[in-house]
Coordinates of C-alpha atoms and ligand atoms in Angstrom, one line a residue:
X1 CA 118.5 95.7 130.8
X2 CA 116.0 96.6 128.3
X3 CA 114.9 94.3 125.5
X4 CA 115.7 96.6 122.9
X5 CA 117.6 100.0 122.7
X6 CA 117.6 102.2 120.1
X7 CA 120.6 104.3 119.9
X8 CA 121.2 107.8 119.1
X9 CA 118.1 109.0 116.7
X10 CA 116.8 112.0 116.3
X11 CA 113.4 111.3 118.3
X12 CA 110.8 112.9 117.5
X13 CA 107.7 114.0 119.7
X14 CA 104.8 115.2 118.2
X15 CA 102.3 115.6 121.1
X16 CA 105.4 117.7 123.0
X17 CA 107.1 118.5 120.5
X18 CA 110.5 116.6 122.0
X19 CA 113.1 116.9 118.9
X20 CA 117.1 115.8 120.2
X21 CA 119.2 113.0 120.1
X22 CA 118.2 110.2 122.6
X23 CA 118.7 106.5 123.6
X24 CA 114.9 105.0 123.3
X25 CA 115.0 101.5 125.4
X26 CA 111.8 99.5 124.9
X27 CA 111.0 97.1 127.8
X28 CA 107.9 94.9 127.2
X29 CA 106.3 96.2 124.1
X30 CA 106.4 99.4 125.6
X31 CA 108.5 102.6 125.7
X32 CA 111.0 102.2 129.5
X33 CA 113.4 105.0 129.1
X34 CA 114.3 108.2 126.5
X35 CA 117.8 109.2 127.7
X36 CA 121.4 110.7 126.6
X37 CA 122.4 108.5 129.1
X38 CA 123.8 105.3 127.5
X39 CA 121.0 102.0 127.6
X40 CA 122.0 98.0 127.9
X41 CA 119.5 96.0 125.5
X42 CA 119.4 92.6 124.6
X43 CA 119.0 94.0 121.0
X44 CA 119.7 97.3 119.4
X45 CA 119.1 99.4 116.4
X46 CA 122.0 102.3 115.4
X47 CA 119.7 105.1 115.0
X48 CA 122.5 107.7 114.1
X49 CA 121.5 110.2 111.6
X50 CA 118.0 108.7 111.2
X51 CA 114.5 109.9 112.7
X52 CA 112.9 107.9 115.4
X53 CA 109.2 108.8 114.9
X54 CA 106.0 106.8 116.1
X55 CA 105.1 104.2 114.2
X56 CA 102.6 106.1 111.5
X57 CA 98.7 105.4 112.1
X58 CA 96.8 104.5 109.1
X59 CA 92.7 105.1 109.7
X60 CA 92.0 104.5 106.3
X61 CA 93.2 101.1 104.6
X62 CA 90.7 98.4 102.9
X63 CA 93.9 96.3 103.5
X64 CA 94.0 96.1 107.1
X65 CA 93.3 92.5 106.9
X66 CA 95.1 91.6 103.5
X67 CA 98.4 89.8 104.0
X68 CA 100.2 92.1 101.2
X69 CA 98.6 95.2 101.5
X70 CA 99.6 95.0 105.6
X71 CA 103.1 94.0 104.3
X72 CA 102.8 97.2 102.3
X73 CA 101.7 99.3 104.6
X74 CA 104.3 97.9 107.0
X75 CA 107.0 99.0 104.4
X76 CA 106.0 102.4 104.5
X77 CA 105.8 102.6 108.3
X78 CA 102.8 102.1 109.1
X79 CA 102.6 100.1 112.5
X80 CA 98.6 100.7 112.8
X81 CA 96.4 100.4 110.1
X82 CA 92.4 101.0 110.3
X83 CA 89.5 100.5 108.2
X84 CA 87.4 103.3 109.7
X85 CA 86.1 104.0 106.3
X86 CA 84.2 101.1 105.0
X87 CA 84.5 99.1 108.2
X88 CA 84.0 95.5 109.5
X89 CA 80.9 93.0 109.3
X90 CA 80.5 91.1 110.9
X91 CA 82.9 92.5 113.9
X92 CA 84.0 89.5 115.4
X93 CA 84.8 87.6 112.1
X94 CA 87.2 90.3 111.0
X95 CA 88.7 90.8 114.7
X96 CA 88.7 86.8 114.9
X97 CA 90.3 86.3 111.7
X98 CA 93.3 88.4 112.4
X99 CA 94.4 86.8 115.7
X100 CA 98.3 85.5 115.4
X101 CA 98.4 86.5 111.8
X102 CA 99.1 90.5 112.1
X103 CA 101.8 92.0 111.2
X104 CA 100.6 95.8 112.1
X105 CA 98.3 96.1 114.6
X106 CA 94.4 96.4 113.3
X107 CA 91.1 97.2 113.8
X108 CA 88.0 98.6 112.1
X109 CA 84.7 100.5 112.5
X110 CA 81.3 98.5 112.1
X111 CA 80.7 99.4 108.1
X112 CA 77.2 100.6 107.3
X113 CA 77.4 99.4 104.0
X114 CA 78.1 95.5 104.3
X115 CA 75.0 95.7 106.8
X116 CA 73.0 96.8 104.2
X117 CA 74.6 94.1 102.2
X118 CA 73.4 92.1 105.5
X119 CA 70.0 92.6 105.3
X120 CA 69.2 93.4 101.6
X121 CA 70.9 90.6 99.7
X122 CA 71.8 88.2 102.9
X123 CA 75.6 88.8 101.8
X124 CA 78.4 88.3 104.5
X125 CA 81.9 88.6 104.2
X126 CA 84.2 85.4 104.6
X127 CA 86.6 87.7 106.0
X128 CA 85.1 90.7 107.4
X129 CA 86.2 93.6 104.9
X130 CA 83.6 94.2 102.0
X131 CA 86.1 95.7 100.1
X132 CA 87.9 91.9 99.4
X133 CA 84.8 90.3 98.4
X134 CA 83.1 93.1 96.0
X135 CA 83.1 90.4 93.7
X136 CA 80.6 88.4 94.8
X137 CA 78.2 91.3 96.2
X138 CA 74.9 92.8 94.3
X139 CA 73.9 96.4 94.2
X140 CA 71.1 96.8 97.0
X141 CA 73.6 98.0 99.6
X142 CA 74.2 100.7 97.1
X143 CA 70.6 101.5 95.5
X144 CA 67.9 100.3 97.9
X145 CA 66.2 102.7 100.1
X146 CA 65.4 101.5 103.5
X147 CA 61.9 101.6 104.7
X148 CA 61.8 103.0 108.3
X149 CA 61.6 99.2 109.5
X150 CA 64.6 98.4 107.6
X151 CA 65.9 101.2 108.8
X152 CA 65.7 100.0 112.6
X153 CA 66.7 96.8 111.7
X154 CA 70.3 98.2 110.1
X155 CA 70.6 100.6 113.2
X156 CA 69.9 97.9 115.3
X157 CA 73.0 96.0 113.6
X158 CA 74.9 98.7 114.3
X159 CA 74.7 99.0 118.0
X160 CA 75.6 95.2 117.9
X161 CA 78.8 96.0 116.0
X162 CA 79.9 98.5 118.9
X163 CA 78.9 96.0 121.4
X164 CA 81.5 93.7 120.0
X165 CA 84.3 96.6 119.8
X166 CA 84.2 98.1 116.4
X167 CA 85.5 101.9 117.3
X168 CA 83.0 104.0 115.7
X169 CA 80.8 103.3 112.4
X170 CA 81.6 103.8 109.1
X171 CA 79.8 105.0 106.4
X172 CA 80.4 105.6 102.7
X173 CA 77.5 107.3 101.6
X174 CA 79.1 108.4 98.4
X175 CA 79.0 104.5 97.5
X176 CA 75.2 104.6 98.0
X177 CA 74.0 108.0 96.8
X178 CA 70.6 107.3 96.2
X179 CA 70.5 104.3 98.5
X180 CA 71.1 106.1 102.0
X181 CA 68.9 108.8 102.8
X182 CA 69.4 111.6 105.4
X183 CA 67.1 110.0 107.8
X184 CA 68.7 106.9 107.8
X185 CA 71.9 108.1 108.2
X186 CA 70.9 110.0 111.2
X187 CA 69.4 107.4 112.9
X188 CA 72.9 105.3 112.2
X189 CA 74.6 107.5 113.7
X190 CA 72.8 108.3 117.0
X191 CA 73.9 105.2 117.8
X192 CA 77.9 106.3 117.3
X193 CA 76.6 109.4 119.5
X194 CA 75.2 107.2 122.1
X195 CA 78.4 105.2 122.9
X196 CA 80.5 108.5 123.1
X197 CA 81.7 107.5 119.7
X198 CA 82.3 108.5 116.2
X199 CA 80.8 108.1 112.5
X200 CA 83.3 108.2 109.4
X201 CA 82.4 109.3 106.2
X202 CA 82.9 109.0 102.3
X203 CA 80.8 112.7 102.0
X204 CA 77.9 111.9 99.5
X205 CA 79.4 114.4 96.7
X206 CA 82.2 114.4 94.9
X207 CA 81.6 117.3 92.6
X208 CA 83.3 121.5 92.3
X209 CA 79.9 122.5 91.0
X210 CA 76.0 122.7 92.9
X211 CA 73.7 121.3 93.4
X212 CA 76.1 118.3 94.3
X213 CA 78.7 120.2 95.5
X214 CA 81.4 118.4 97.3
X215 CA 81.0 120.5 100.4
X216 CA 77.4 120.2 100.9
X217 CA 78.0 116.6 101.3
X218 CA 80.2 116.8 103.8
X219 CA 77.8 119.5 105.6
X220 CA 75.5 116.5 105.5
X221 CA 77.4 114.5 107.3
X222 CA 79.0 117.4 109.9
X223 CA 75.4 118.5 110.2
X224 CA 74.3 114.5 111.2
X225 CA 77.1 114.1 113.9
X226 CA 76.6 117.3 115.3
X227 CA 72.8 116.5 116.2
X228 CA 73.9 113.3 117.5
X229 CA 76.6 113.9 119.7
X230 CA 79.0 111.7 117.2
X231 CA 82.6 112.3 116.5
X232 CA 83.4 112.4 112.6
X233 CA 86.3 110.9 110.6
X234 CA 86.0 112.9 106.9
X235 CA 87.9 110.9 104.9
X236 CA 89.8 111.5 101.9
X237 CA 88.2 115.0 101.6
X238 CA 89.8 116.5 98.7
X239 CA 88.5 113.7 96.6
X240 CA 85.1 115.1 97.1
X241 CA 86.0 119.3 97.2
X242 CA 88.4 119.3 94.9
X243 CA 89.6 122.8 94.3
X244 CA 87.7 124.2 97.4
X245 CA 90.2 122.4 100.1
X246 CA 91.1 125.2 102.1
X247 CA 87.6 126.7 102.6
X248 CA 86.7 123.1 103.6
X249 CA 89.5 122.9 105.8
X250 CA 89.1 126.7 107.2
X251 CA 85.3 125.1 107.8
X252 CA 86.4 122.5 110.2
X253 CA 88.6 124.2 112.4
X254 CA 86.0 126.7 112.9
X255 CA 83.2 124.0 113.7
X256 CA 86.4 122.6 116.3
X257 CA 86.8 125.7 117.8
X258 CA 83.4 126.0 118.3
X259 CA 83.5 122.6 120.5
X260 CA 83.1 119.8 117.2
X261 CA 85.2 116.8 117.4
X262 CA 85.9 116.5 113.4
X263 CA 89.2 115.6 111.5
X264 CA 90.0 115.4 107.9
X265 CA 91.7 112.8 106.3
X266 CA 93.7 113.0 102.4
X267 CA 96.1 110.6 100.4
X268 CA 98.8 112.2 98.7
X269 CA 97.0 111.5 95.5
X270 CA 95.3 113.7 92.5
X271 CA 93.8 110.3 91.5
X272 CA 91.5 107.6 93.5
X273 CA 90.8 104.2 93.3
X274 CA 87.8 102.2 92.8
X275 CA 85.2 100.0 92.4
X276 CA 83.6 100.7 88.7
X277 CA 80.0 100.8 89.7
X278 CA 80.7 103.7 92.0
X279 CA 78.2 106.1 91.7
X280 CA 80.1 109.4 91.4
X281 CA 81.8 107.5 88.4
X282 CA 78.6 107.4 86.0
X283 CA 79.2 109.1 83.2
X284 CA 76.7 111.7 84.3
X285 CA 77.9 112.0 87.5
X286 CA 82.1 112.0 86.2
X287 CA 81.4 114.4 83.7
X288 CA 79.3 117.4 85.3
X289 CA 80.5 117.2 88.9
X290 CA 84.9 116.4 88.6
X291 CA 84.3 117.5 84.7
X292 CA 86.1 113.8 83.8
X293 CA 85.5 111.6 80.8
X294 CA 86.2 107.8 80.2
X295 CA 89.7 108.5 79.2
X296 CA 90.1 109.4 83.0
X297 CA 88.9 106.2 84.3
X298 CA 91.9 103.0 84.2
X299 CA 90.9 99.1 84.3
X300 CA 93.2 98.2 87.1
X301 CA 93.6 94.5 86.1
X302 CA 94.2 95.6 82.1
X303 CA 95.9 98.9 83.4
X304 CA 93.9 100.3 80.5
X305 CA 91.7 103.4 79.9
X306 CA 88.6 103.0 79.6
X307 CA 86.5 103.0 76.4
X308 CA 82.6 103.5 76.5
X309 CA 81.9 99.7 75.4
X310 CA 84.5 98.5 77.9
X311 CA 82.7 100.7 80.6
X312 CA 79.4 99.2 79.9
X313 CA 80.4 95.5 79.4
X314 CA 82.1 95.8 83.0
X315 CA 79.6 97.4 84.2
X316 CA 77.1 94.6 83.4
X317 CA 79.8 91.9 84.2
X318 CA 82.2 92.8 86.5
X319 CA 80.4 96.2 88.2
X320 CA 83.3 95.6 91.1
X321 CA 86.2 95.7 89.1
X322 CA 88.6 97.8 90.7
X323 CA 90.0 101.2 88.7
X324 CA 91.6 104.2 89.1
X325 CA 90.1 107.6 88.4
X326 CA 91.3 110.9 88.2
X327 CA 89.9 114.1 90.8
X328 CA 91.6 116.7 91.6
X329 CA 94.7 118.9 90.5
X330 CA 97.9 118.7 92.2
X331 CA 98.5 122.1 93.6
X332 CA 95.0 121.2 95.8
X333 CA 96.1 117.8 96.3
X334 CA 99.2 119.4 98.1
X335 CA 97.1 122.3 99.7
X336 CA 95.3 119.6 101.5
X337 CA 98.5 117.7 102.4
X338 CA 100.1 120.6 104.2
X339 CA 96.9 122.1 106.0
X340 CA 97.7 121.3 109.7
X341 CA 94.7 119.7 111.1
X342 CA 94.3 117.1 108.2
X343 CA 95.4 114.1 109.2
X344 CA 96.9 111.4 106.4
X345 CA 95.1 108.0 105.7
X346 CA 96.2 106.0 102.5
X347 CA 92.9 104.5 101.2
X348 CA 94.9 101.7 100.7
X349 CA 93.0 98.9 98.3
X350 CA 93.9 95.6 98.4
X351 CA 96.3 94.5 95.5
X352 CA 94.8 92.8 92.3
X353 CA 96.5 90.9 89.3
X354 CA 96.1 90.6 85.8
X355 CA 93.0 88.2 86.1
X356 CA 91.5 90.5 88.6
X357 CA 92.2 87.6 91.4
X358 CA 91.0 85.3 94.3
X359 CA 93.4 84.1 96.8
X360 CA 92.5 80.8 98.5
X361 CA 90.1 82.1 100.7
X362 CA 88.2 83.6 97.7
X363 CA 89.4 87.0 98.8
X364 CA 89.8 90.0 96.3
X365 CA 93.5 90.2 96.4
X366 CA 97.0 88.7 96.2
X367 CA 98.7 86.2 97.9
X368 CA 101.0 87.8 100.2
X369 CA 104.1 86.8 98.4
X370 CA 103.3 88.1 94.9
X371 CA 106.3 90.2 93.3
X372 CA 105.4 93.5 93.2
X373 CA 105.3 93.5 88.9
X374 CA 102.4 91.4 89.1
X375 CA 100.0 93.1 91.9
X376 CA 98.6 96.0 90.4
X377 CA 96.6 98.7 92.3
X378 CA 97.0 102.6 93.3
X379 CA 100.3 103.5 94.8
X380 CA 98.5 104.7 97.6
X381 CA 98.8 101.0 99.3
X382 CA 102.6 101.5 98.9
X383 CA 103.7 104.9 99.3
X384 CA 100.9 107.1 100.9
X385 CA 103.4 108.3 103.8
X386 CA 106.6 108.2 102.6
X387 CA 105.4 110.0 99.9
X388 CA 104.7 113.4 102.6
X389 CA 107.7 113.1 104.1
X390 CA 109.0 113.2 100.5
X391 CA 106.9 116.2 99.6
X392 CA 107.8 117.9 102.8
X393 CA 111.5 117.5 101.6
X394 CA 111.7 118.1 98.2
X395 CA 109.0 121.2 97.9
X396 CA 109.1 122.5 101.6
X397 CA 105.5 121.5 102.2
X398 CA 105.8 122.0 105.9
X399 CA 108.2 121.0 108.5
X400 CA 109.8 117.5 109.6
X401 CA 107.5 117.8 113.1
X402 CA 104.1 118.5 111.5
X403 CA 104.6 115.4 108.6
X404 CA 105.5 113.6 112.0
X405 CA 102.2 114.6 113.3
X406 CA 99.7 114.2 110.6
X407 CA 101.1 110.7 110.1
X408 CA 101.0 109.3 113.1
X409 CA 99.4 111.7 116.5
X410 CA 96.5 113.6 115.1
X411 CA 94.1 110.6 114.7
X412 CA 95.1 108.8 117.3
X413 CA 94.5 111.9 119.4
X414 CA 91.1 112.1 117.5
X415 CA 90.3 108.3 118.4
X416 CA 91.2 109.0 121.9
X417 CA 89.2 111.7 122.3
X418 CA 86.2 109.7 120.6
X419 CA 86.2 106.7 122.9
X420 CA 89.5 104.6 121.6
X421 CA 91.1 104.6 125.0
X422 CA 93.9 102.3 123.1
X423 CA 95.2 105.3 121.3
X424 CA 96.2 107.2 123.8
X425 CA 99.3 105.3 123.7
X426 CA 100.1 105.5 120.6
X427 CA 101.2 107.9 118.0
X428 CA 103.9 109.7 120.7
X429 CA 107.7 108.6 121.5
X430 CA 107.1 108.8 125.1
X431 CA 107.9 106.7 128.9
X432 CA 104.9 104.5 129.1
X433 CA 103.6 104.6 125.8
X434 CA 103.6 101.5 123.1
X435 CA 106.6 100.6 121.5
X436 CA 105.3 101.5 118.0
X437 CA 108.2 103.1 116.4
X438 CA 109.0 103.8 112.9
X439 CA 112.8 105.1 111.8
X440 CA 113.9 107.0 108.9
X441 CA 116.0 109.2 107.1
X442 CA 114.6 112.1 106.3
X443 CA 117.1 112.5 103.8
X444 CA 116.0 110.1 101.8
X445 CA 112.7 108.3 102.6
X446 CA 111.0 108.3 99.6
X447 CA 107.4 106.3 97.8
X448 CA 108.6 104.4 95.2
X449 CA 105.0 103.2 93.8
X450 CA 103.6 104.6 90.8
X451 CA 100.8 103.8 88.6
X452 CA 102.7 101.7 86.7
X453 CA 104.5 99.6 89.6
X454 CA 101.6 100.5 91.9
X455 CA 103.5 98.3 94.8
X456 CA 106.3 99.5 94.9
X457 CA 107.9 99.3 98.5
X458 CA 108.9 102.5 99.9
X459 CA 112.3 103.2 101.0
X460 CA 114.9 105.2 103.2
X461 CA 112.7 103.3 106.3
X462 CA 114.9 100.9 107.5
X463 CA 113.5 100.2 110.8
X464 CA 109.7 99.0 111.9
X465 CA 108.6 98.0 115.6
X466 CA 105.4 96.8 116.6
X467 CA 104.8 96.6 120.2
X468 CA 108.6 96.3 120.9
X469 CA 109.1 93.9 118.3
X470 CA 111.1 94.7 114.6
X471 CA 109.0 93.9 111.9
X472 CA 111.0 95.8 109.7
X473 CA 114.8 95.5 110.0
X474 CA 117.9 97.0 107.5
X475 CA 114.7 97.6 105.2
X476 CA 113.7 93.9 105.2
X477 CA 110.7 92.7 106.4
X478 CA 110.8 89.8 109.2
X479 CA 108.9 87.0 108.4
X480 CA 106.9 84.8 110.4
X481 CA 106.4 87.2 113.3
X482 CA 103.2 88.5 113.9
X483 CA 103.0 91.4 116.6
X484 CA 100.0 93.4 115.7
X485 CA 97.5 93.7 118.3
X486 CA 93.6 94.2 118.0
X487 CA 92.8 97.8 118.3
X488 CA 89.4 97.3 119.9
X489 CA 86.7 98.9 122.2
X490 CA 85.4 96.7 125.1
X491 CA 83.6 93.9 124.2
X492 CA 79.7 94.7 126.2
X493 CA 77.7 91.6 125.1
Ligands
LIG1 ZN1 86.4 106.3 100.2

């Protein structure tokens, strides 16, 4: 008797490459039995007609610990969401935080970036994620170079956060240009290479043209791991190539053939989201390197364009206001999607409203039951991955297996093989493995968000488990039950 069965999906096996109809019983959070035989269950899900794929892994969301942005993840099938990018600080306050109030399971890197925040301006987040309190943080984390004492004293913070179970580190360096140098960096990282970890990056460019061309930041970064020993998480990487994707992407696999443990990550997205003061958003910087003006730039809260006097009166007052920008064109947007090695991550940011917002705990978001109308933000928090499956639909992008695999088991089979022993049962619809299991029709499953309704819930995903548990059921989302787990590396001191 199994606690739940699933009956007769399509199941779908990306690390095999399984693909028939099958019974899936789940026993215990985990996956007991894949049969044609016919399963008893306490509970049970009609999967006829539909897909029964892992649940999708998210690496990249600034909402893994925001009540409605996890619900919106969630909604799109996402069963695991990350913040590899920006990362956790302190580690056991975020970890801490989340326990018996996840909905997907979570977990973070140690960020760079709110250590610097740390030890520059004595800033800590209430809650963990930088990216909910921008608000309230200055600039030194962004502009300050670190003398080589500070610089021990932030890799020294580091190695704490991996002691405590933060799965690699994360650095933006493209928030702090001409804050983090080289050296620094390095010396960060060798730390990531010393636990048989990884390093994540936001590469320092985001430009088509030299000297700040969008690939030489990312050799920056490829170059830094390499000489430590580090994995590397390059995320969002069109945003910072632009048109030269493929010869980025043709890059990669060459340095992985050549024994490199890298992966890139993209959103299904010609546009980003951000925080205003970002540097590769000066009007120097907009202009020369993604050849973008003002016009290109949106006030989330107003859901405006910008104006130059608006730009410089936020600036001054509210230099974290969140926005949306525009980067690259589409047909790149979708080269990147379909190249098979990058995986997806949705750079989800948490949700704002019209008065740019604090929740109770003075976070930088939404209360968790806001209608969608009123939460504005990028639709990339809604509908990153229902949005491929979508694409791979409607314009033959690629086929149902590899949208299956670049949502779901090509990062966790990059975390596995970068110390994340947790992943290796996950992201596969196999005996033995979690019950993480998201079920749709391929048919129809389909983002809904758009810049103008930016939370949007997507659809044609009926079905969500998390560790044997439905969190999603008939395309409604169960309330009150909390069955994320920590995704978390030992805990050494
Ligand atoms: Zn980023």
């Amino acid at each position: 008797m199994y606690d739940l069965v699933i009956a007769n999906g399509r199941v779908m096996d990306p690390e095999t490459g399984f693909d028939s109809v099958a019974n899936v019983g789940v026993l215990d959070g985990q996956i007991a039995a894949i049969s044609t035989d016919s399963l008893d269950g306490k509970d049970w899900i009609d999967a006829s007609g539909l897909v029964v794929a892992p649940g999708f892994v998210d690496g990249h969301s600034h909402s893994s610990n925001d009540w409605f942005g996890v619900k919106k993840g969630i909604l799109d099938g996402r069963t695991t969401q990350l913040d590899l990018e920006a990362g956790a600080w302190p580690v056991d306050v975020y970890y801490n935080r989340m326990e018996g109030r996840a909905q997907a399971n979570y977990g973070a890197t140690v960020g760079h970036l709110p250590i610097r925040d740390d030890v520059f301006s004595n800033i800590v987040p209430n809650t963990g994620n930088l990216f909910l309190e921008m608000w309230k943080s200055k600039n030194q984390w962004s502009v300050r170079t670190a003398t080589n004492e500070e610089v021990e004293i932030i890799v020294n913070l580091a190695e704490t956060g991996l002691k405590k179970g933060a799965l690699g580190i994360g650095t933006p360096v493209g928030y702090a240009v001409t804050g983090i140098s080289a050296y620094e960096l390095n010396r960060v990282w060798a730390v990531a290479g010393k636990y048989k970890s990884f390093a994540t990056v936001h590469g320092r460019f985001s430009s088509k043209s030299l000297p700040t061309e969008g690939m030489l930041g990312i050799l920056e970064a490829i170059g830094n791991s390499r000489v430590v020993g580090a994995g590397l998480i390059v995320h969002h990487y069109h945003a910072q190539v632009l048109s030269q994707v493929e010869e980025m992407a043709r890059l990669v696999d060459d340095a992985n053939a050549n024994g490199a443990k890298f992966i890139l990550e993209m959103y299904p997205y010609t546009f980003g989201s951000s925080i205003l003061m970002a540097d590769y958003l000066h009007p120097d910087n907009y202009q020369n390197n993604m050849g973008h003006t003002y016009e290109d730039i949106t006030l989330v809260k107003t859901m405006k364009p910008l104006t130059k006097e608006i730009y410089e009166t936020e600036l001054r007052e509210n230099p974290g206001a969140t926005i949306l920008f525009e980067h690259c064109r589409e047909e790149d947007m979708v080269k990147a999607m379909a190249w098979p090695t990058v995986c997806i991550g949705s750079d989800a940011v948490p949700y704002i409203d019209a008065d740019g917002c604090h929740n109770e705990e003075g976070a930088t978001t939404v209360p968790y039951d806001t209608p969608d109308e009123e939460a504005h933000g990028h639709p990339r928090g809604a509908g990153t991955y229902a949005k491929v499956f979508r694409y791979a639909r409607e314009q033959k992008t690629m086929p149902l297996m590899t949208a299956v695999s670049k949502t779901s088991y090509l990062l966790c089979k990059f975390l596995e093989d970068n110390g994340v022993a947790q992943m290796a049962k996950k992201g596969r619809i196999k005996v033995g493995c979690d019950a993480d299991i998201t079920i749709f029709d391929p048919e129809t499953i389909t983002d809904n968000a758009t810049r103008e309704n930016g939370a949007a819930a997507s659809s044609g995903i009926p079905h969500v488990i998390v560790n044997g548990i439905p969190i999603v059921r008939n395309s409604t989302i169960v309330e009150g039950v909390y069955p994320g787990r920590p995704i978390r590396n030992p805990i050494l001191e």
